[in-house]
mmCIF file of C-alpha atoms in Angstrom:
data_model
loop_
_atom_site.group_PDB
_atom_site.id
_atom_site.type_symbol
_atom_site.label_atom_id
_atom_site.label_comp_id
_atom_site.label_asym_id
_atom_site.label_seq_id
_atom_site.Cartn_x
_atom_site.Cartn_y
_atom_site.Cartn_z
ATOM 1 C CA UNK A 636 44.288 114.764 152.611
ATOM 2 C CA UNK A 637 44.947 111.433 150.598
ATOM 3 C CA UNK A 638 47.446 109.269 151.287
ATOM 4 C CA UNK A 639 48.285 109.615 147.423
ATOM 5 C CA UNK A 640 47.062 112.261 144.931
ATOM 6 C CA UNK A 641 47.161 111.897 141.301
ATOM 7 C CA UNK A 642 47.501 114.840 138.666
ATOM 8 C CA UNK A 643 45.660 115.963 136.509
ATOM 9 C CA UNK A 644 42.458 114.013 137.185
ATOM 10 C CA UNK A 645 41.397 114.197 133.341
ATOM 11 C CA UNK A 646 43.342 114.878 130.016
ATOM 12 C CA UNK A 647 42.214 114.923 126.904
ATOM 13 C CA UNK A 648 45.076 114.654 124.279
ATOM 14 C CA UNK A 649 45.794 114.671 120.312
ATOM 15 C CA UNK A 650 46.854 111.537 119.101
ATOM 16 C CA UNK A 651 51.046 111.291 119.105
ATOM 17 C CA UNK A 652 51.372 113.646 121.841
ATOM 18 C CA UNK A 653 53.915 113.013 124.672
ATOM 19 C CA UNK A 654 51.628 112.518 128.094
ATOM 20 C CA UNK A 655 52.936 112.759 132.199
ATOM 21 C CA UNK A 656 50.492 111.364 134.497
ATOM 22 C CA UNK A 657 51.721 112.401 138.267
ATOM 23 C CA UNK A 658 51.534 110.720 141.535
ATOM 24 C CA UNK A 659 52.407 111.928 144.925
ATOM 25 C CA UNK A 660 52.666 110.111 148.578
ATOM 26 C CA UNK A 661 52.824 110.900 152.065
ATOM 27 C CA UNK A 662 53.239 107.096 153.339
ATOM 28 C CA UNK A 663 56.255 104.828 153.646
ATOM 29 C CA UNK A 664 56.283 102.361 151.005
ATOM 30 C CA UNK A 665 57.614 99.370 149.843
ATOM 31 C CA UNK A 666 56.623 99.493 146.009
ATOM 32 C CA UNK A 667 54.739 102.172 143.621
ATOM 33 C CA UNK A 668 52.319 100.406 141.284
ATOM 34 C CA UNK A 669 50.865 101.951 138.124
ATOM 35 C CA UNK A 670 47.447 100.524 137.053
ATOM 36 C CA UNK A 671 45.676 100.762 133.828
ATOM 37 C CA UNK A 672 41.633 100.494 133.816
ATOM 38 C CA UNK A 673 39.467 100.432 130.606
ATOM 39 C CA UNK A 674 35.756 100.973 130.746
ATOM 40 C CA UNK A 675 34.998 97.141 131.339
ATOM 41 C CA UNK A 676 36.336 97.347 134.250
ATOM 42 C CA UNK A 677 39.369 94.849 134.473
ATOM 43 C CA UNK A 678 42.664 96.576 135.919
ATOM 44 C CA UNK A 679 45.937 95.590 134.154
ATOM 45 C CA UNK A 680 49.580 96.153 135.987
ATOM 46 C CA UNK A 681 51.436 98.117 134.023
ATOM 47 C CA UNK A 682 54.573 98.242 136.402
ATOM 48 C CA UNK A 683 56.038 98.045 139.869
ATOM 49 C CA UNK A 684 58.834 99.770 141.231
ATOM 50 C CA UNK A 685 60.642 100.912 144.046
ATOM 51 C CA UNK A 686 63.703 102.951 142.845
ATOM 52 C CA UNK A 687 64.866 104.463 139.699
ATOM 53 C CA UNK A 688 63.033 104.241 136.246
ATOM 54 C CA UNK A 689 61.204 101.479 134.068
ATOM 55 C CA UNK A 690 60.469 101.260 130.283
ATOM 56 C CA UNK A 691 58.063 99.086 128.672
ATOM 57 C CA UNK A 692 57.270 100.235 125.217
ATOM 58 C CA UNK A 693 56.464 103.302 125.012
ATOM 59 C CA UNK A 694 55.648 103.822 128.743
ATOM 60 C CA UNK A 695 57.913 105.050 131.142
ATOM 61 C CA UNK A 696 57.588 104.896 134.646
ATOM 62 C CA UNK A 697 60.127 106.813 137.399
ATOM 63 C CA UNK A 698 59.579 107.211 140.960
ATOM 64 C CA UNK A 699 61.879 109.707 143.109
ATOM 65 C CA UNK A 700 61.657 107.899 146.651
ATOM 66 C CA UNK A 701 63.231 111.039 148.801
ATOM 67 C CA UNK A 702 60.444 113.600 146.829
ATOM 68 C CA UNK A 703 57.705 110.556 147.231
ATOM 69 C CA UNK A 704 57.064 111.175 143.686
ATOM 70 C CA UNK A 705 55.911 108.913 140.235
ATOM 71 C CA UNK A 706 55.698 109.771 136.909
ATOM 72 C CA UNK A 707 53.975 107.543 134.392
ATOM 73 C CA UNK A 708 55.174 109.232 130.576
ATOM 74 C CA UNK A 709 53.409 108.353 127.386
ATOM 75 C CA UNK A 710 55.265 108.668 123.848
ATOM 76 C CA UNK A 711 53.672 109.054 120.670
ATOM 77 C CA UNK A 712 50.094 108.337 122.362
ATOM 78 C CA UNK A 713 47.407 106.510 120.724
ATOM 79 C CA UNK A 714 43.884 106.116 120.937
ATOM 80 C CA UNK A 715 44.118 102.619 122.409
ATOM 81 C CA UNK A 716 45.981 104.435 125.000
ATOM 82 C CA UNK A 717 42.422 106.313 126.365
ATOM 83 C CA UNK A 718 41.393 104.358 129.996
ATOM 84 C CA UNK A 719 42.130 105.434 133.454
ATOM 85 C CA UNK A 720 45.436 105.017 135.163
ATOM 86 C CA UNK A 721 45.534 104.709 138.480
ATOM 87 C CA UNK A 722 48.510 104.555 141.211
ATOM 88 C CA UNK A 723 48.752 103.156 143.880
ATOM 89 C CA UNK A 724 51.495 102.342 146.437
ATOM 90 C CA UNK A 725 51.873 99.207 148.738
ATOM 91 C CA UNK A 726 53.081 98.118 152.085
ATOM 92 C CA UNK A 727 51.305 96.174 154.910
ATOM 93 C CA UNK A 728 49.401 93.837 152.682
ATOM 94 C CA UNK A 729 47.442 96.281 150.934
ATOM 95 C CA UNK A 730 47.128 98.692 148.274
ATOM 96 C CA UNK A 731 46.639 102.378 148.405
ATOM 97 C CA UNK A 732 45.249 103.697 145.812
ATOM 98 C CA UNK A 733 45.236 107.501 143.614
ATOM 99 C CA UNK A 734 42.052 108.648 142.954
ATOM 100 C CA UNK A 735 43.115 107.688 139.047
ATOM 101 C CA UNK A 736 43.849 110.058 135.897
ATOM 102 C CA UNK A 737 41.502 109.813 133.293
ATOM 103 C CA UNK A 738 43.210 109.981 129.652
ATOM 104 C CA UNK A 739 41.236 110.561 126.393
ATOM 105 C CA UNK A 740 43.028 110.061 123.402
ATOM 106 C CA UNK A 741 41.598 112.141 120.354
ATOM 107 C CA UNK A 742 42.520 110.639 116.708
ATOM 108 C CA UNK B 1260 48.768 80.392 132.548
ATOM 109 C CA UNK B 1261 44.992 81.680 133.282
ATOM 110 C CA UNK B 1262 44.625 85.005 135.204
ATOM 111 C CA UNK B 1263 42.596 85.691 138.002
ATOM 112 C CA UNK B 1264 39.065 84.377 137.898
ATOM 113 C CA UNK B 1265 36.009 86.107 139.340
ATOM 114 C CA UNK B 1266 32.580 85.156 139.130
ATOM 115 C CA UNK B 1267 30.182 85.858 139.096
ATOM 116 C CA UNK B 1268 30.291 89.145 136.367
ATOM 117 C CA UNK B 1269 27.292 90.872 137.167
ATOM 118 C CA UNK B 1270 24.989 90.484 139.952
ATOM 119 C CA UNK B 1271 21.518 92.082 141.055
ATOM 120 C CA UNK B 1272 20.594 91.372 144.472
ATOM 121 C CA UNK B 1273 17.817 93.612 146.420
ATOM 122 C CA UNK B 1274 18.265 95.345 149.757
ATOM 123 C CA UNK B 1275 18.469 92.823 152.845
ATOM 124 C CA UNK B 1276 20.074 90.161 150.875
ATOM 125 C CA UNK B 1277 23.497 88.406 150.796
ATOM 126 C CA UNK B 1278 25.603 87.717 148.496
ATOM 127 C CA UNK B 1279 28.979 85.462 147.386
ATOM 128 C CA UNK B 1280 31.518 86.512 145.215
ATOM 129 C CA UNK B 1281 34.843 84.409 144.125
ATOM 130 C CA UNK B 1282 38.163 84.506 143.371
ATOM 131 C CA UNK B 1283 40.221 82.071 141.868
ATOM 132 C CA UNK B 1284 44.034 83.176 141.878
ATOM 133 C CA UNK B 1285 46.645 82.589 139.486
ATOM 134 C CA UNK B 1286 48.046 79.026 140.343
ATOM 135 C CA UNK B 1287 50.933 79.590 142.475
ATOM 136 C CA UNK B 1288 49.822 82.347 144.222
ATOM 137 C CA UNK B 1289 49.180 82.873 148.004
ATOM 138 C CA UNK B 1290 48.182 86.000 148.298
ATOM 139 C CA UNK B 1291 44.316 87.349 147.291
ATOM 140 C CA UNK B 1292 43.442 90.667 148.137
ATOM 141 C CA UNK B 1293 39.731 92.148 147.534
ATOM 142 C CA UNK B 1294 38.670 95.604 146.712
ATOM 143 C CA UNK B 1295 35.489 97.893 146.072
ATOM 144 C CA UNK B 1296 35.498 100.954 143.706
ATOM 145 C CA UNK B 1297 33.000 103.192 143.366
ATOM 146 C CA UNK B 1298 32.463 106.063 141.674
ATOM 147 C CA UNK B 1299 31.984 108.586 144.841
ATOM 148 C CA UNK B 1300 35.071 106.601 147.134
ATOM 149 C CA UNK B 1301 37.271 105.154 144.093
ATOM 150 C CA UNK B 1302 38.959 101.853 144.783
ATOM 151 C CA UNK B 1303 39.470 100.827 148.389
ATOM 152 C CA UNK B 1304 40.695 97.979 150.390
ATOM 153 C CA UNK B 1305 38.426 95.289 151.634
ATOM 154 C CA UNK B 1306 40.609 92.290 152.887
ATOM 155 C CA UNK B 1307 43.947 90.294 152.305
ATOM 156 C CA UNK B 1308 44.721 86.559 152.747
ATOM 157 C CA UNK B 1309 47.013 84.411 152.679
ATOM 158 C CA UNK B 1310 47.430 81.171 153.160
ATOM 159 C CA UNK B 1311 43.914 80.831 154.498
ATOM 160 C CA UNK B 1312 44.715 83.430 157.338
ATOM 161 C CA UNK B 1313 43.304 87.069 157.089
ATOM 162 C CA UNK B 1314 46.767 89.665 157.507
ATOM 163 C CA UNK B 1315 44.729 92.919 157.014
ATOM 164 C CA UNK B 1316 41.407 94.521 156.981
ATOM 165 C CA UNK B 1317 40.370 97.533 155.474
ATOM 166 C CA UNK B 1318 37.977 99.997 157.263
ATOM 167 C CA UNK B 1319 34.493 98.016 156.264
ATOM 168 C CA UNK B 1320 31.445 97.422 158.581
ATOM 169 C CA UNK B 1321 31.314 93.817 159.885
ATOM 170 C CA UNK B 1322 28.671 92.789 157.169
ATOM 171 C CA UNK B 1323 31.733 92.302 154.667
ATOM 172 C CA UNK B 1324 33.877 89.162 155.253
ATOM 173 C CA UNK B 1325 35.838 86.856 153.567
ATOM 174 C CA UNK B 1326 37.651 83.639 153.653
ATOM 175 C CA UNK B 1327 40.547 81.561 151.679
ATOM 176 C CA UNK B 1328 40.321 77.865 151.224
ATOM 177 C CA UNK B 1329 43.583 75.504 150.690
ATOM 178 C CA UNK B 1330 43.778 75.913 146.981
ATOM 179 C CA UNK B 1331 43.984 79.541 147.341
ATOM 180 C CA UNK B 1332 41.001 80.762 146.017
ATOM 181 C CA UNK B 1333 39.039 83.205 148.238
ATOM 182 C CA UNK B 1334 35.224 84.117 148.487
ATOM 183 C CA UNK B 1335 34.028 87.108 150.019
ATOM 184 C CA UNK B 1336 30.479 87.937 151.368
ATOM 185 C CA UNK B 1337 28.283 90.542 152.168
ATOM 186 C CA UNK B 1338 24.896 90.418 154.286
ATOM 187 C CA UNK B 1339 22.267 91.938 154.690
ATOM 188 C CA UNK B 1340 22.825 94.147 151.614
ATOM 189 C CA UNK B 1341 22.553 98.020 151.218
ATOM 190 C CA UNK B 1342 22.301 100.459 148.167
ATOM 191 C CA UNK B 1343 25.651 101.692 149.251
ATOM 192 C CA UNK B 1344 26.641 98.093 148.730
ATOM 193 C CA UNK B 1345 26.361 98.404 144.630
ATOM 194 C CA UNK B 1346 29.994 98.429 143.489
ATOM 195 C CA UNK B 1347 32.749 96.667 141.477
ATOM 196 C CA UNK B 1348 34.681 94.207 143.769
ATOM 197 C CA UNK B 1349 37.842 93.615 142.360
ATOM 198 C CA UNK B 1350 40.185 91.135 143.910
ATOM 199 C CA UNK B 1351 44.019 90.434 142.966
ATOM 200 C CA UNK B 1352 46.141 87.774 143.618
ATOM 201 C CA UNK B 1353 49.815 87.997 143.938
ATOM 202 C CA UNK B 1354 53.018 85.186 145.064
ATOM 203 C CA UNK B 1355 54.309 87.881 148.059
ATOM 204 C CA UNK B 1356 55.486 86.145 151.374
ATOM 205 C CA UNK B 1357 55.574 89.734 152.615
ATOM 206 C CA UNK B 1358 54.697 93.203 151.876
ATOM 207 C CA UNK B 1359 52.968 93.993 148.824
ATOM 208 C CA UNK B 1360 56.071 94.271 147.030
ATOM 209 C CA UNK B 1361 55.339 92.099 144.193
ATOM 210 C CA UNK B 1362 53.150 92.480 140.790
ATOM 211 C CA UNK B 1363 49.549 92.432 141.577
ATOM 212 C CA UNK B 1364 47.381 90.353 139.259
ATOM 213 C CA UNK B 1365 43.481 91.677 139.076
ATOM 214 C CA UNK B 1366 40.773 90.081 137.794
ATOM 215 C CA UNK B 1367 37.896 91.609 135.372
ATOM 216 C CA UNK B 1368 35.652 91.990 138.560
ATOM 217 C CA UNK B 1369 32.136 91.197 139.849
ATOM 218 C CA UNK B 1370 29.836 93.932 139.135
ATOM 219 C CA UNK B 1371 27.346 94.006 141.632
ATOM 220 C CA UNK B 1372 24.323 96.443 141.948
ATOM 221 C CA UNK B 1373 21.569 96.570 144.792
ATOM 222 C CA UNK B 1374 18.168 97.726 143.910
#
């Protein structure tokens, strides 16, 4: 079993549709990181955190550290928004990482 | 403030060879971590440094090593190639003094493929 699982792996979506991305852990950590990939390749941090909730836009991230659960939420999606996120959690130096979520975004 | 650097882009390199890839952190930043993804094993851990000293290895066969020079920026190296070899390495670069509990930075990666 991985050491995190992301759910669903792919989602296909209409454009301005609320989206939840899901990420569960069996490991101790000391941050959850959310990760967003597009097809060339580069990785862009979308947010850290180790309690609570975040907001940034219209992305929302919440983690629930007793259920070693994340949520990444998108509002009114958008094309744009179609790449794959990916979580991953952190302690000893390294990354972890979900096998990713892969979003399509349909106009 | 420029991001993380890595060069080269793309690289084709046949079976048997080696090969050098950089990173050039964000100035300011210690830490330099290097990962492959693939499609079959999806992003894993290779290495981290910091300050020039290697803190963790990730479960890779000897022919992958790497290194961190004063400045910071980090090369990594693989011999004596194999088609297994032909990933993206990604590396990121981030200012934490202890766990990884502070933003990661990555760069656009260094395709490389094996034929």
């Amino acid at each position: 079993k991985n050491e995190v699982e992301q759910s669903p792996q792919n989602l296909t979506a209409q454009e301005g549709e609320f989206i939840t991305i899901n990420c569960s852990y069996s490991v101790g950590i000391s941050a959850l990181h959310w990760l967003q990939q597009h097809p060339g390749g580069g990785i862009v941090s979308l947010f850290m955190l180790s309690s609570g909730k975040k907001k940034h836009g219209r992305l929302i991230a919440t983690i629930n550290i007793q259920e070693k659960h994340s949520s990444l939420h998108i509002t009114a999606s958008h094309p744009r928004d179609s790449a794959v996120y990916i979580c991953a959690v952190s302690g000893a130096q390294k990354l972890v990482f979900g096998q990713g979520t892969r979003l399509t975004i349909n106009p | 403030k420029a991001g993380v650097t890595q060069t080269p882009r793309y690289l084709i390199k046949t079976r048997g060879q080696q090969v050098t890839l950089s990173c050039s952190p964000i100035s300011g930043h210690r830490s330099v971590s290097w990962y492959q993804q693939t499609p079959g094993q999806g992003l894993q851990f290779l290495f981290e440094y910091f300050s020039e000293t290697q803190r963790n290895k990730g479960n890779f066969p000897g022919r992958f090593s790497g290194r961190q020079f004063s400045n910071s920026r980090s090369e990594m190296n693989v011999s004596t190639l194999e088609l297994g070899d032909s990933a993206l390495y990604l590396c990121a670069s981030s200012q934490q003094t202890g766990g990884m509990n502070t933003e990661a930075f990555f760069g656009q990666g260094t395709r490389l493929t094996v034929v």
